[in-house]
mmCIF file with all atom_site columns, C-alpha atoms in Angstrom:
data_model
loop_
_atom_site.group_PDB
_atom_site.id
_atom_site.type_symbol
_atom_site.label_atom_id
_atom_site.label_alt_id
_atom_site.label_comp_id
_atom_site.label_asym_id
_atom_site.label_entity_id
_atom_site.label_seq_id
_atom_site.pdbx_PDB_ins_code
_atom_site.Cartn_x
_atom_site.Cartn_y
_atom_site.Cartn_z
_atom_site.occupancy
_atom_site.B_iso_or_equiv
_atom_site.pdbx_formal_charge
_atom_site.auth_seq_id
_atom_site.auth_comp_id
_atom_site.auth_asym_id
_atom_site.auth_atom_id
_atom_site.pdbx_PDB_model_num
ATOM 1   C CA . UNK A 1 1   ? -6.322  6.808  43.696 1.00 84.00 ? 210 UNK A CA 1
ATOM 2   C CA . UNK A 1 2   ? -3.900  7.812  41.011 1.00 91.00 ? 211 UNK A CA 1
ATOM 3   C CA . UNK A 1 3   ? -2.215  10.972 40.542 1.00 94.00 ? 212 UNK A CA 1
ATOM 4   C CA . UNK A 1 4   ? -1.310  12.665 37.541 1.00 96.00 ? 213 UNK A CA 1
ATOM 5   C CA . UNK A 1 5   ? 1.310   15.307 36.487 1.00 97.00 ? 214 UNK A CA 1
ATOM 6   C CA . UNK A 1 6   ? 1.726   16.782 33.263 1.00 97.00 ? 215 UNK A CA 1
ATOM 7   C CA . UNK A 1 7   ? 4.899   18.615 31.998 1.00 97.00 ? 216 UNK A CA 1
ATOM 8   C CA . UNK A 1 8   ? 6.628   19.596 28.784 1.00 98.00 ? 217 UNK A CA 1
ATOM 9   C CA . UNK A 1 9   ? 4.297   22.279 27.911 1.00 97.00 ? 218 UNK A CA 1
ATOM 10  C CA . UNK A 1 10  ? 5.723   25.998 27.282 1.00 97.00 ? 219 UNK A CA 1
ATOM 11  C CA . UNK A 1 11  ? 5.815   28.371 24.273 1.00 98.00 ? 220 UNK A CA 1
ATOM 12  C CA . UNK A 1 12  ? 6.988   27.140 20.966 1.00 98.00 ? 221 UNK A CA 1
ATOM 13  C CA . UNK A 1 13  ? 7.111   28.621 17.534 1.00 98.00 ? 222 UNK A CA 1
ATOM 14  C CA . UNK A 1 14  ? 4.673   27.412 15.176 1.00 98.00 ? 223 UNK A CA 1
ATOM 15  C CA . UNK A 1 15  ? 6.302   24.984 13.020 1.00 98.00 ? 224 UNK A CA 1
ATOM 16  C CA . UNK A 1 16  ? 7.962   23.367 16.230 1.00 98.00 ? 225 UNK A CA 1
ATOM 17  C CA . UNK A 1 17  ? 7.658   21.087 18.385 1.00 98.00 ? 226 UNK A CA 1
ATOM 18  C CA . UNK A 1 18  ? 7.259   20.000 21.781 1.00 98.00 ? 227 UNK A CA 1
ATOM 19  C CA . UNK A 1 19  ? 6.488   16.520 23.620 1.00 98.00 ? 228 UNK A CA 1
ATOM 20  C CA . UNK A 1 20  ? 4.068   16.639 26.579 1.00 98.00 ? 229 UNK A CA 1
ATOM 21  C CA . UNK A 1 21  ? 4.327   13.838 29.385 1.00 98.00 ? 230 UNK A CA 1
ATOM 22  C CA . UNK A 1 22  ? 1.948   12.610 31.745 1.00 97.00 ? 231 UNK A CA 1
ATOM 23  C CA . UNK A 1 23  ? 3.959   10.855 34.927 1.00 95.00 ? 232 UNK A CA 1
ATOM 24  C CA . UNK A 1 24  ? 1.578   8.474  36.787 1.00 93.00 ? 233 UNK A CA 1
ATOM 25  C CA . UNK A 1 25  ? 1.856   7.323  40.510 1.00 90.00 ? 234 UNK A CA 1
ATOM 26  C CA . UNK A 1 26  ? -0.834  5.185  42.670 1.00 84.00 ? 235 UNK A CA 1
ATOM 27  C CA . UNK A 1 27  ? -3.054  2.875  41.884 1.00 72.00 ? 236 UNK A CA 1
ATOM 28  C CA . UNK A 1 28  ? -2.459  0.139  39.005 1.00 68.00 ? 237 UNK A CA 1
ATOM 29  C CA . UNK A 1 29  ? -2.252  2.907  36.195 1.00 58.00 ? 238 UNK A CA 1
ATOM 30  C CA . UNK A 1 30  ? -0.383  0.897  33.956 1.00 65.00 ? 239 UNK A CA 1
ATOM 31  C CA . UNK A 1 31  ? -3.667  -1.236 33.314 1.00 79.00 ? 240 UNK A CA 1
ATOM 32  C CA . UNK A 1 32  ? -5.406  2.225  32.677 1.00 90.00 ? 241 UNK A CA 1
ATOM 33  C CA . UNK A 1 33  ? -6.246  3.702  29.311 1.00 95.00 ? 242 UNK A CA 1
ATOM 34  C CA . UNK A 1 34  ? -5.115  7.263  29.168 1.00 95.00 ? 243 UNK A CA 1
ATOM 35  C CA . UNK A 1 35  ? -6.172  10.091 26.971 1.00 97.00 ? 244 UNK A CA 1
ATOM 36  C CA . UNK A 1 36  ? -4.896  13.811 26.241 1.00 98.00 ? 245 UNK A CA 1
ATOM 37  C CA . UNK A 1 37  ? -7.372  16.214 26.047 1.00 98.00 ? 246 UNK A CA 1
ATOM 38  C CA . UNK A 1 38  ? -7.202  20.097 25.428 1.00 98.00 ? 247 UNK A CA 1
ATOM 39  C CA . UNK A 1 39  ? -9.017  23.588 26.270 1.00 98.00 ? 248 UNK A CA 1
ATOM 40  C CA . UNK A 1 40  ? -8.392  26.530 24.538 1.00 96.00 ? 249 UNK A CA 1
ATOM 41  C CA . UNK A 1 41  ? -9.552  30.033 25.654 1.00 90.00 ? 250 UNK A CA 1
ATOM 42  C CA . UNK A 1 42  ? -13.293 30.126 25.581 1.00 92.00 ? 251 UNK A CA 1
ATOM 43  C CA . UNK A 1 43  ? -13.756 27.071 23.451 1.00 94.00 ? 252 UNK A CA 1
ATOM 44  C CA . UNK A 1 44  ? -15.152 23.429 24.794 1.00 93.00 ? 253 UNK A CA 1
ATOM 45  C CA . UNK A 1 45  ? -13.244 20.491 26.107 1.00 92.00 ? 254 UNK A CA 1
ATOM 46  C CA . UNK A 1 46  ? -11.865 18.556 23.185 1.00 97.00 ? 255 UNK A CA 1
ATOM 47  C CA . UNK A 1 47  ? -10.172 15.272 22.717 1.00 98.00 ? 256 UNK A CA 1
ATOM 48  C CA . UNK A 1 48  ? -6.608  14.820 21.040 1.00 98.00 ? 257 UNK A CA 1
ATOM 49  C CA . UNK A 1 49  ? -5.716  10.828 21.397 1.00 98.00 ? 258 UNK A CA 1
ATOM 50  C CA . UNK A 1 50  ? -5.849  8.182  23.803 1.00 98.00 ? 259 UNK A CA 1
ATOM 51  C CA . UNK A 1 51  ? -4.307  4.633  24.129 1.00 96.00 ? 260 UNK A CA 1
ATOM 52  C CA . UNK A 1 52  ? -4.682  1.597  25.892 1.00 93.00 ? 261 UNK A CA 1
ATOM 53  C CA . UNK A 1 53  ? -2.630  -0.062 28.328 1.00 87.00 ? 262 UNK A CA 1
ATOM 54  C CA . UNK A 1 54  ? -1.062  -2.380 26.499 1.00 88.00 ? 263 UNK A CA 1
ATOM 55  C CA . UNK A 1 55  ? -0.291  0.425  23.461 1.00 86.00 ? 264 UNK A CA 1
ATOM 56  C CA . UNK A 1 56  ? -2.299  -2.025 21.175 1.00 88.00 ? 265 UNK A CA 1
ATOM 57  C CA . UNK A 1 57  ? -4.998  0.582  19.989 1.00 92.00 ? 266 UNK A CA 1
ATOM 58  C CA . UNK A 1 58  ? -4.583  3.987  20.179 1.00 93.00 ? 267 UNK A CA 1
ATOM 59  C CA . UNK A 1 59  ? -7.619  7.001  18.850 1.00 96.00 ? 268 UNK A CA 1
ATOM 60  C CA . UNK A 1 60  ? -5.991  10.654 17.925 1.00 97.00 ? 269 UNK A CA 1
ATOM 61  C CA . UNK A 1 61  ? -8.517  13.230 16.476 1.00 97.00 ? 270 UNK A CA 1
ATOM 62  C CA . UNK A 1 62  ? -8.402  14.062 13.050 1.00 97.00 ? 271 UNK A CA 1
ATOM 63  C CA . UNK A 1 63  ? -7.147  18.116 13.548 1.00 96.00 ? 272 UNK A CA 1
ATOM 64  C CA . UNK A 1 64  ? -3.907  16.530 14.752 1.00 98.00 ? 273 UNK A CA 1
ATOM 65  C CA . UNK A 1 65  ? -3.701  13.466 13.454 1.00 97.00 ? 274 UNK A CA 1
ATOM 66  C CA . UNK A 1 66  ? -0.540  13.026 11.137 1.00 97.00 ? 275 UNK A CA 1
ATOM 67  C CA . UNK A 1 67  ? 1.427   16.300 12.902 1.00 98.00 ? 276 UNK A CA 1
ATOM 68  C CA . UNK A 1 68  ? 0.833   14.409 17.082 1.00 98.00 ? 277 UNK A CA 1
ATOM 69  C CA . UNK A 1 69  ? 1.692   11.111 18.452 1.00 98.00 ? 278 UNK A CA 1
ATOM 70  C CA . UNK A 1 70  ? 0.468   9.259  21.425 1.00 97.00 ? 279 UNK A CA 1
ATOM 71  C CA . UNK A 1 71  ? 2.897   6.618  23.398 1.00 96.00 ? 280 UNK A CA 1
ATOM 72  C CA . UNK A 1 72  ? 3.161   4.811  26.840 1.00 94.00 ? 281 UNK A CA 1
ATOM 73  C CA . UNK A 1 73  ? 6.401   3.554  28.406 1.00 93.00 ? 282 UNK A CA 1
ATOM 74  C CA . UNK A 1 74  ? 4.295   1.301  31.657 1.00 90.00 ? 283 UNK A CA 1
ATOM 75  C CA . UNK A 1 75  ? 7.948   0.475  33.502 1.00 91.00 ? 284 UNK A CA 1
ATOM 76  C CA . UNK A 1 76  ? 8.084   5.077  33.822 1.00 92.00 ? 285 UNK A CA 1
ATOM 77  C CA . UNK A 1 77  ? 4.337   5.349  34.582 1.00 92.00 ? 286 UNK A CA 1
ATOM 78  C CA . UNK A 1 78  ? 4.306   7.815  32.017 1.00 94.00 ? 287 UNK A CA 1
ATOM 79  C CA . UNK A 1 79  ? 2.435   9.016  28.521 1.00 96.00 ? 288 UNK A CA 1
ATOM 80  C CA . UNK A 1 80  ? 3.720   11.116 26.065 1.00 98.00 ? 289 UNK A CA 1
ATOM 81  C CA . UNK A 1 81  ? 2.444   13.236 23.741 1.00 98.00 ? 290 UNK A CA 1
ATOM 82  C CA . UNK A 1 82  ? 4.476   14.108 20.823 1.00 98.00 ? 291 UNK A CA 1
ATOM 83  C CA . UNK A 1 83  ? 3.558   17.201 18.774 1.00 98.00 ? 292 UNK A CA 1
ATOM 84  C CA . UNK A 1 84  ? 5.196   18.400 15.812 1.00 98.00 ? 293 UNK A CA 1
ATOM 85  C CA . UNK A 1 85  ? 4.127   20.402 13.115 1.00 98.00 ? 294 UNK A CA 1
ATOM 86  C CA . UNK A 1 86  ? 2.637   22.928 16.015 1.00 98.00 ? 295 UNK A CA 1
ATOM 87  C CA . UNK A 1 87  ? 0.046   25.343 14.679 1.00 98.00 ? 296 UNK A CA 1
ATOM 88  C CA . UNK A 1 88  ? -1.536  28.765 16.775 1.00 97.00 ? 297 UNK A CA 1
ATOM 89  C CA . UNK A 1 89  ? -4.592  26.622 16.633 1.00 96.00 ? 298 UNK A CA 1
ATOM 90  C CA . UNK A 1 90  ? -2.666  24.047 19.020 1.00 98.00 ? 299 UNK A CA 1
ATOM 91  C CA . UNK A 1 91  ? -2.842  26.724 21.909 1.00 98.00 ? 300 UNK A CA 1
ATOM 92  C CA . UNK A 1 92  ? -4.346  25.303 24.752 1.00 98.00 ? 301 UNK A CA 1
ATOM 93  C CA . UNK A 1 93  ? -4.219  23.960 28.494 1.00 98.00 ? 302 UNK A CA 1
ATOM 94  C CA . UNK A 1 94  ? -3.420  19.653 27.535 1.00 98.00 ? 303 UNK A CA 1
ATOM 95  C CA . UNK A 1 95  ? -4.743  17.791 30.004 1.00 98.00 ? 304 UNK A CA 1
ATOM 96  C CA . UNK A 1 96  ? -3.925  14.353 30.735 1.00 97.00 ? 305 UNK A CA 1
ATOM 97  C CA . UNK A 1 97  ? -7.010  11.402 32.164 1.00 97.00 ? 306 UNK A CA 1
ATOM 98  C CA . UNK A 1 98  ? -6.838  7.931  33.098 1.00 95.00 ? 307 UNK A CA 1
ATOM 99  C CA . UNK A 1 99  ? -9.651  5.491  32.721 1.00 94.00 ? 308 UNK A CA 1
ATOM 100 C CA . UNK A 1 100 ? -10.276 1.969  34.553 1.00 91.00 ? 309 UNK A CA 1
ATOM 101 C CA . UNK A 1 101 ? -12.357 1.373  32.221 1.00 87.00 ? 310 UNK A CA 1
ATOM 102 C CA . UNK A 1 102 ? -12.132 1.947  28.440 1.00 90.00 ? 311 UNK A CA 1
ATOM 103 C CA . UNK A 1 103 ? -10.224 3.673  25.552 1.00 94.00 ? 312 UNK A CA 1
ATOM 104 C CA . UNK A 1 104 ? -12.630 6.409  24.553 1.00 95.00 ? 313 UNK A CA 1
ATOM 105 C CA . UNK A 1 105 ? -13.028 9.791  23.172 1.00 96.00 ? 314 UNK A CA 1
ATOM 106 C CA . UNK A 1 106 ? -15.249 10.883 25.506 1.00 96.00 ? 315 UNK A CA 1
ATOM 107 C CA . UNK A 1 107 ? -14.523 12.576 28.812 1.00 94.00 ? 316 UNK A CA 1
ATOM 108 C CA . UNK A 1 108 ? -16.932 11.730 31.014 1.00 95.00 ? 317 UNK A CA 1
ATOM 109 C CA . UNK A 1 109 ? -14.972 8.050  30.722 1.00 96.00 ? 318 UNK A CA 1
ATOM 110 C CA . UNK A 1 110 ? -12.111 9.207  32.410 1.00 96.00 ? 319 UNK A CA 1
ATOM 111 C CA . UNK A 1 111 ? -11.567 8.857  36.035 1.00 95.00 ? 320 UNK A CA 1
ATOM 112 C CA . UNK A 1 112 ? -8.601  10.690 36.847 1.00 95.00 ? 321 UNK A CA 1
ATOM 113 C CA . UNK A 1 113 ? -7.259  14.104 35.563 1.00 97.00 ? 322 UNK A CA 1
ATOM 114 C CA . UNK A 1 114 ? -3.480  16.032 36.040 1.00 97.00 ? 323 UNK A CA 1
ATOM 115 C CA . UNK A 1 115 ? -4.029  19.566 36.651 1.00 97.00 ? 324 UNK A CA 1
ATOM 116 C CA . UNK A 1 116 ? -2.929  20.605 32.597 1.00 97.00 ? 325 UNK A CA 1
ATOM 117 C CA . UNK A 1 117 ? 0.287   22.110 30.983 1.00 98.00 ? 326 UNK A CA 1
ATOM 118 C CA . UNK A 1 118 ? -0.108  25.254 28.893 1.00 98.00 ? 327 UNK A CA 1
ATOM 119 C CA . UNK A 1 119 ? 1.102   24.934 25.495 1.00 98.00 ? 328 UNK A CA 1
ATOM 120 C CA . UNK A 1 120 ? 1.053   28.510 23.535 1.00 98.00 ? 329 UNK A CA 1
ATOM 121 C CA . UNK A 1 121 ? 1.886   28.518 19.674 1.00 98.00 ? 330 UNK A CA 1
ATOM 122 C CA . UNK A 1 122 ? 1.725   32.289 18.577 1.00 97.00 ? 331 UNK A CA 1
ATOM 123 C CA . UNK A 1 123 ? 0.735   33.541 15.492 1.00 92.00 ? 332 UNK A CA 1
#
């Protein structure tokens, strides 16, 4: 069983920055893919990036891509998300999953979910 705990959210003028991370403990979850995903205020589950164990492939969705940044460090148990460029359309709970058994977009592929960190961008 793995257990995951996000931090680094909070509120942040758009235009800022902030870098979410997603500590790790149990099971192997180094060999695990893991993903960040978001939910804003009445709106659907939606994928932001994921990447795989070994930080050779990564996926980030297009709304972020060029402003957010996905990374591993496997010796802290720990992904990061770094997001710059922060926009009130960035406001959401950021959830971070861990699959066994693929990189994917999709969340029904991930086996293991941290409770979420708020991240609120005003406008």
């Amino acid at each position: 069983q793995v257990q995951l705990v996000e931090s680094g959210g909070g509120l942040v003028q758009a235009g800022g920055s902030l870098r979410l991370s997603c500590a790790a403990s149990g099971g192997t979850s180094s060999n695990y893919a893991m993903g960040w995903f978001r939910q804003a205020p009445g709106k659907e589950h939606e994928f932001v990036a994921a990447i795989t164990w070994s930080s050779s492939m990564a996926y980030i969705t297009d709304s972020v891509k060029g402003r957010f940044t996905i990374s591993r460090d496997n010796t802290k148990n720990t992904v990061y998300l770094q997001m710059n460029r922060l926009k009130p359309e960035d406001t959401a709970v950021y959830y971070c999953a861990a699959s066994r058994s693929r990189l994917s977009r999709r969340n029904y592929d991930y086996d293991y979910w941290g409770q979420g960190t708020q991240v609120t961008v005003p406008s």
